[in-house]
């Protein structure tokens, strides 16, 4: 029996998690797959209920599950808290040691019609951003915020860089053997070390073609030439920014799933987007990113590739049938719950 810890979080989090869990319930029955879900407040809702975004009680429970499914955290309500909801998310990532954040974007024909980029440029885009998730500016010390000055530190050790770079090379081997490493080695010391290590490790992977790009050039190339990329590996902050940029190539931030891996689990699955407090409780959020994060969980944590494929195929069909939420379509769009119901209907057709 697989044990899932589910953290709906804040804003649209509970709505999109409900969609994903409805889908999980359906495929669980369809394929006779047994699991158990335990829910915990997390982020802002945990501040409200328990006084901390990542409560101690959850910390002890979470190490014993098979996977964690997270909605989203944060919102203006908690902007002035001593420990903000986002801090809880960073602590969770650190606690689980999920150093490799994988955000795949494949723009198939149906999604390309929703892209803001011209079809001839976007077509064929199939890339994965591998973002280092437990180091860099997000965790660097010292840090301080004073009235007249502020300080953040970007730190990386050789060991941290090697771990994520090896992960990316291994992933490239399972795909098209192409790796683009993104840094700012013309300015930053951490990027100089990063590039040196990528070059060293590339000797162990002669079959993988490697190139290096500065992050500013990369942000341009993602728009002008997205289909030249396969696996992109980069540090935490660059990966955060570039993955938001990449996500809209597919028409909306609401379609980008993500999985965060540690060396031996449990892994963390969460959509790449935030809690979107402005559209919370309106039943209009796009649940695709969360549903696809769930399918990554089913594939990577449970090894049930055929179930993941079934979900992904049906999501593709939904998009190509124009059955999408309002972020992807101006009229005749579906609500969150309608999308979920229709998707489940599709999953129910016997032909698969
Ligand atoms: C993400 C989010 C988070 C991040 C925020 C909510 C702290 O933007 O998962 O990309 O910056 O990592
Ligand atoms: Mn982000």
Coordinates of C-alpha atoms and ligand atoms in Angstrom, one line a residue:
X1 CA 0.0 0.0 0.0
X2 CA 1.5 3.3 -1.1
X3 CA 1.3 6.1 1.4
X4 CA 0.9 9.6 0.1
X5 CA 1.1 12.8 2.2
X6 CA -1.1 15.5 0.7
X7 CA -0.5 19.2 1.4
X8 CA -3.2 21.2 -0.3
X9 CA -1.8 24.5 1.0
X10 CA -3.3 27.9 0.2
X11 CA -5.1 29.9 -2.5
X12 CA -6.0 27.7 -5.4
X13 CA -4.1 24.8 -3.8
X14 CA -7.1 23.0 -2.3
X15 CA -9.1 23.2 -5.6
X16 CA -6.3 21.8 -7.8
X17 CA -5.4 19.2 -5.3
X18 CA -9.0 18.1 -5.2
X19 CA -8.9 17.6 -9.0
X20 CA -5.8 15.6 -8.8
X21 CA -7.1 13.4 -6.0
X22 CA -10.3 12.8 -7.9
X23 CA -8.2 11.6 -10.8
X24 CA -6.1 9.4 -8.5
X25 CA -9.2 7.9 -7.0
X26 CA -10.5 7.1 -10.5
X27 CA -7.3 5.5 -11.8
X28 CA -6.9 3.7 -8.5
X29 CA -10.2 1.9 -9.1
X30 CA -9.6 1.5 -12.9
X31 CA -6.2 -0.2 -12.4
X32 CA -6.8 -1.7 -8.9
X33 CA -4.0 0.2 -7.4
X34 CA -4.0 0.6 -3.6
X35 CA -2.9 3.8 -1.8
X36 CA -3.6 5.8 1.3
X37 CA -3.7 9.6 1.6
X38 CA -3.1 11.6 4.7
X39 CA -3.8 15.3 4.6
X40 CA -2.0 18.0 6.5
X41 CA -2.2 21.8 6.7
X42 CA 0.8 23.4 5.2
X43 CA 2.0 26.9 4.4
X44 CA -0.4 29.8 5.3
X45 CA -3.1 27.4 6.4
X46 CA -0.7 25.7 8.8
X47 CA 0.3 29.1 10.2
X48 CA -3.4 29.7 10.9
X49 CA -4.0 26.3 12.4
X50 CA -0.7 25.5 14.1
X51 CA 1.4 28.6 14.2
X52 CA 4.1 27.5 11.7
X53 CA 4.0 26.9 7.9
X54 CA 5.9 23.5 8.3
X55 CA 4.7 22.1 11.7
X56 CA 6.9 19.8 13.7
X57 CA 4.2 17.1 13.6
X58 CA 4.4 16.9 9.8
X59 CA 8.2 16.8 9.9
X60 CA 8.2 13.5 11.7
X61 CA 5.4 12.0 9.7
X62 CA 6.7 13.0 6.3
X63 CA 9.9 10.9 6.3
X64 CA 7.8 7.7 6.5
X65 CA 5.6 8.2 3.4
X66 CA 6.2 7.1 -0.2
X67 CA 5.5 10.5 -1.8
X68 CA 4.3 14.0 -1.1
X69 CA 1.7 15.8 -3.2
X70 CA 1.6 19.6 -2.7
X71 CA -0.7 22.2 -4.0
X72 CA 0.7 25.7 -3.6
X73 CA 1.5 28.1 -0.7
X74 CA 1.4 31.8 0.1
X75 CA -0.9 34.8 -0.2
X76 CA -1.1 38.4 0.9
X77 CA -2.7 37.4 4.2
X78 CA 0.6 36.1 5.5
X79 CA 2.9 38.7 4.0
X80 CA 3.8 40.1 7.4
X81 CA 4.3 36.8 9.2
X82 CA 7.6 36.3 10.9
X83 CA 7.9 33.0 9.0
X84 CA 6.1 33.2 5.7
X85 CA 4.4 30.3 4.0
X86 CA 7.1 30.2 1.3
X87 CA 9.7 29.7 4.0
X88 CA 7.8 26.5 5.0
X89 CA 8.1 25.3 1.4
X90 CA 11.9 25.9 1.4
X91 CA 12.2 24.1 4.7
X92 CA 10.2 21.2 3.3
X93 CA 12.4 20.9 0.3
X94 CA 15.5 21.0 2.5
X95 CA 14.0 18.5 4.9
X96 CA 13.3 16.0 2.2
X97 CA 16.6 16.7 0.5
X98 CA 14.9 17.0 -2.8
X99 CA 17.9 18.5 -4.7
X100 CA 16.7 17.8 -8.3
X101 CA 13.6 19.7 -9.4
X102 CA 12.4 18.5 -12.8
X103 CA 10.0 20.6 -14.9
X104 CA 9.2 19.0 -18.2
X105 CA 7.6 21.0 -21.1
X106 CA 6.4 19.2 -24.2
X107 CA 4.5 21.4 -26.6
X108 CA 2.5 19.1 -28.8
X109 CA 0.2 20.1 -31.6
X110 CA -2.7 20.8 -29.3
X111 CA -0.8 22.9 -26.9
X112 CA 1.0 24.9 -29.6
X113 CA -2.3 26.5 -30.7
X114 CA -2.4 28.1 -27.2
X115 CA 1.2 29.3 -27.2
X116 CA 2.0 33.0 -27.5
X117 CA 4.9 32.0 -29.7
X118 CA 4.4 31.4 -33.5
X119 CA 3.7 27.8 -34.3
X120 CA 6.7 27.4 -36.6
X121 CA 9.0 28.4 -33.7
X122 CA 7.4 26.5 -30.9
X123 CA 6.5 23.3 -32.8
X124 CA 8.5 20.3 -31.7
X125 CA 9.5 21.8 -28.3
X126 CA 10.2 19.1 -25.8
X127 CA 12.5 20.2 -23.0
X128 CA 13.1 19.5 -19.3
X129 CA 14.4 22.1 -16.9
X130 CA 16.5 20.5 -14.1
X131 CA 16.7 23.0 -11.4
X132 CA 18.9 22.6 -8.4
X133 CA 16.5 23.0 -5.5
X134 CA 18.3 22.9 -2.1
X135 CA 21.1 25.4 -2.5
X136 CA 22.1 28.7 -3.9
X137 CA 20.6 32.1 -3.1
X138 CA 17.5 30.5 -1.5
X139 CA 19.5 29.0 1.4
X140 CA 22.8 31.0 1.3
X141 CA 24.1 32.5 4.6
X142 CA 24.7 35.1 5.7
X143 CA 21.6 37.0 4.9
X144 CA 20.1 40.0 6.6
X145 CA 17.5 42.7 6.0
X146 CA 18.2 46.0 7.7
X147 CA 16.7 49.5 7.1
X148 CA 19.6 50.8 5.0
X149 CA 21.0 47.7 3.5
X150 CA 20.2 44.0 2.7
X151 CA 22.3 41.0 2.0
X152 CA 21.7 37.6 0.3
X153 CA 24.4 35.1 -0.4
X154 CA 24.7 32.6 -3.2
X155 CA 26.7 29.6 -2.1
X156 CA 27.4 26.3 -3.8
X157 CA 29.7 23.5 -2.8
X158 CA 31.4 21.2 -5.3
X159 CA 29.4 18.3 -3.9
X160 CA 26.1 20.1 -4.4
X161 CA 26.9 21.0 -8.0
X162 CA 28.2 17.5 -8.9
X163 CA 25.0 15.9 -7.6
X164 CA 22.6 17.9 -9.7
X165 CA 24.9 17.9 -12.8
X166 CA 25.2 14.1 -12.7
X167 CA 21.4 13.8 -12.3
X168 CA 21.0 16.0 -15.5
X169 CA 23.5 14.0 -17.5
X170 CA 21.8 10.7 -16.5
X171 CA 18.4 12.2 -17.6
X172 CA 19.9 13.5 -20.9
X173 CA 21.0 9.9 -21.6
X174 CA 17.4 8.7 -21.3
X175 CA 16.3 11.4 -23.7
X176 CA 18.1 13.0 -26.7
X177 CA 21.6 13.1 -25.3
X178 CA 21.7 16.9 -25.2
X179 CA 22.5 19.0 -22.2
X180 CA 22.5 22.8 -21.9
X181 CA 24.1 24.1 -18.7
X182 CA 23.0 27.6 -17.8
X183 CA 25.1 29.9 -15.6
X184 CA 26.4 33.4 -15.3
X185 CA 30.1 32.5 -15.4
X186 CA 31.2 35.8 -16.8
X187 CA 30.2 37.4 -13.5
X188 CA 29.5 35.0 -10.6
X189 CA 32.0 32.9 -8.7
X190 CA 29.4 30.1 -8.1
X191 CA 28.8 30.0 -11.8
X192 CA 32.5 29.7 -12.6
X193 CA 32.7 26.6 -10.3
X194 CA 29.4 25.3 -11.8
X195 CA 30.8 25.5 -15.3
X196 CA 34.1 23.9 -14.4
X197 CA 32.3 21.0 -12.8
X198 CA 30.0 20.5 -15.8
X199 CA 33.1 20.3 -18.1
X200 CA 34.8 17.8 -15.8
X201 CA 31.7 15.6 -15.5
X202 CA 31.0 15.8 -19.3
X203 CA 34.1 13.6 -19.7
X204 CA 32.2 10.7 -18.1
X205 CA 29.4 11.2 -20.6
X206 CA 31.0 11.3 -24.1
X207 CA 27.6 10.4 -25.7
X208 CA 26.0 13.6 -24.3
X209 CA 26.4 16.7 -26.3
X210 CA 26.9 19.6 -23.9
X211 CA 26.7 23.4 -24.3
X212 CA 27.0 26.2 -21.9
X213 CA 24.9 29.4 -22.0
X214 CA 24.7 32.5 -19.9
X215 CA 21.3 32.9 -18.2
X216 CA 20.5 36.2 -20.0
X217 CA 21.2 34.7 -23.4
X218 CA 19.2 31.6 -22.4
X219 CA 16.1 33.7 -21.4
X220 CA 16.2 35.0 -25.0
X221 CA 16.8 31.7 -26.7
X222 CA 13.9 30.0 -24.8
X223 CA 11.6 32.4 -26.7
X224 CA 13.4 32.6 -30.1
X225 CA 14.5 29.0 -30.4
X226 CA 12.9 26.7 -27.8
X227 CA 13.0 23.6 -29.8
X228 CA 16.8 23.4 -29.9
X229 CA 16.8 22.4 -26.2
X230 CA 16.5 18.9 -24.6
X231 CA 17.7 18.9 -20.9
X232 CA 18.6 22.2 -19.3
X233 CA 20.4 22.2 -16.0
X234 CA 20.8 25.2 -13.8
X235 CA 21.1 26.6 -10.3
X236 CA 18.1 27.3 -8.0
X237 CA 17.3 30.9 -8.7
X238 CA 18.0 30.8 -12.5
X239 CA 15.9 27.6 -12.6
X240 CA 13.0 29.3 -10.8
X241 CA 12.9 32.2 -13.3
X242 CA 13.5 30.1 -16.5
X243 CA 10.9 27.6 -15.6
X244 CA 8.2 30.3 -15.3
X245 CA 9.3 31.6 -18.7
X246 CA 9.3 28.1 -20.2
X247 CA 5.9 27.3 -18.8
X248 CA 4.1 30.0 -20.8
X249 CA 5.6 28.6 -24.0
X250 CA 2.8 26.0 -23.5
X251 CA 0.2 28.8 -23.2
X252 CA -0.1 29.0 -19.4
X253 CA 1.8 28.6 -16.2
X254 CA -1.1 26.3 -15.3
X255 CA 0.3 23.4 -17.4
X256 CA 3.8 23.0 -16.0
X257 CA 4.2 20.0 -13.7
X258 CA 7.1 19.4 -11.4
X259 CA 8.8 16.6 -9.5
X260 CA 11.5 17.1 -6.9
X261 CA 13.8 14.1 -6.3
X262 CA 16.1 13.2 -3.4
X263 CA 18.6 10.3 -3.6
X264 CA 16.3 7.8 -1.9
X265 CA 12.8 9.4 -1.5
X266 CA 10.2 10.4 -0.5
X267 CA 9.9 12.7 -3.5
X268 CA 7.9 15.8 -3.7
X269 CA 5.3 16.5 -6.5
X270 CA 3.9 20.0 -7.0
X271 CA 2.8 22.2 -9.9
X272 CA 5.4 24.8 -10.9
X273 CA 2.9 27.7 -10.4
X274 CA 2.0 29.5 -7.2
X275 CA -1.2 29.8 -5.1
X276 CA -2.8 32.5 -7.3
X277 CA -4.8 34.0 -4.4
X278 CA -6.6 36.4 -6.8
X279 CA -8.5 33.5 -8.5
X280 CA -8.9 31.3 -5.4
X281 CA -12.3 29.8 -4.6
X282 CA -13.7 30.8 -8.0
X283 CA -13.5 27.3 -9.5
X284 CA -11.5 28.6 -12.5
X285 CA -8.0 27.4 -11.8
X286 CA -6.3 25.2 -14.3
X287 CA -5.6 21.8 -12.6
X288 CA -3.5 20.4 -15.4
X289 CA -0.1 21.1 -13.8
X290 CA -1.2 19.3 -10.6
X291 CA -2.7 16.4 -12.4
X292 CA 0.5 16.0 -14.5
X293 CA 2.5 16.3 -11.2
X294 CA 0.4 13.4 -9.9
X295 CA 1.2 11.4 -13.1
X296 CA 4.9 12.0 -12.5
X297 CA 4.4 10.7 -8.9
X298 CA 2.6 7.6 -10.3
X299 CA 5.5 7.0 -12.7
X300 CA 8.5 7.8 -10.6
X301 CA 7.5 7.0 -7.1
X302 CA 5.2 4.0 -7.8
X303 CA 6.7 2.7 -11.1
X304 CA 3.3 2.5 -12.8
X305 CA 4.2 4.0 -16.1
X306 CA 1.1 2.8 -17.9
X307 CA -1.2 4.7 -15.5
X308 CA 0.8 7.8 -15.9
X309 CA 0.6 7.5 -19.7
X310 CA -3.1 7.0 -19.6
X311 CA -3.5 10.2 -17.6
X312 CA -1.1 12.1 -19.9
X313 CA -2.8 10.9 -23.0
X314 CA -6.2 12.0 -21.7
X315 CA -5.0 15.4 -20.7
X316 CA -3.5 15.8 -24.2
X317 CA -6.9 14.8 -25.7
X318 CA -8.7 17.3 -23.5
X319 CA -6.4 20.1 -24.7
X320 CA -6.8 19.1 -28.4
X321 CA -10.6 18.9 -28.0
X322 CA -10.5 22.5 -26.7
X323 CA -11.7 21.3 -23.3
X324 CA -9.7 23.7 -21.2
X325 CA -9.9 26.3 -18.4
X326 CA -10.1 30.1 -19.0
X327 CA -6.3 30.6 -18.9
X328 CA -6.1 28.8 -22.2
X329 CA -9.2 30.0 -23.9
X330 CA -11.3 33.2 -24.1
X331 CA -14.7 31.6 -24.4
X332 CA -16.5 28.3 -24.0
X333 CA -14.0 27.3 -21.3
X334 CA -14.5 24.9 -18.5
X335 CA -14.5 25.4 -14.8
X336 CA -12.0 23.4 -12.7
X337 CA -14.6 20.9 -11.7
X338 CA -16.0 20.5 -15.2
X339 CA -12.5 19.9 -16.5
X340 CA -11.9 17.3 -13.9
X341 CA -15.2 15.5 -14.6
X342 CA -14.6 15.4 -18.3
X343 CA -11.1 14.2 -17.9
X344 CA -12.3 11.4 -15.7
X345 CA -15.0 10.6 -18.2
X346 CA -12.2 10.2 -20.8
X347 CA -10.2 8.0 -18.5
X348 CA -13.2 5.8 -18.2
X349 CA -13.5 4.9 -21.9
X350 CA -12.7 1.2 -22.3
X351 CA -10.5 1.5 -25.4
X352 CA -7.4 2.2 -23.4
Ligands
LIG1 C1 8.4 27.7 -7.3 C2 7.9 28.8 -6.5 C3 8.7 28.9 -5.2 C4 10.2 29.0 -5.5 C5 8.2 30.0 -4.2 C6 6.7 29.8 -3.9 C7 9.0 30.0 -3.0 O1 8.0 30.0 -7.2 O2 8.2 26.5 -6.9 O3 9.0 27.9 -8.4 O4 10.6 30.2 -5.7 O5 10.8 28.0 -5.6
LIG2 MN1 8.8 29.8 -9.3

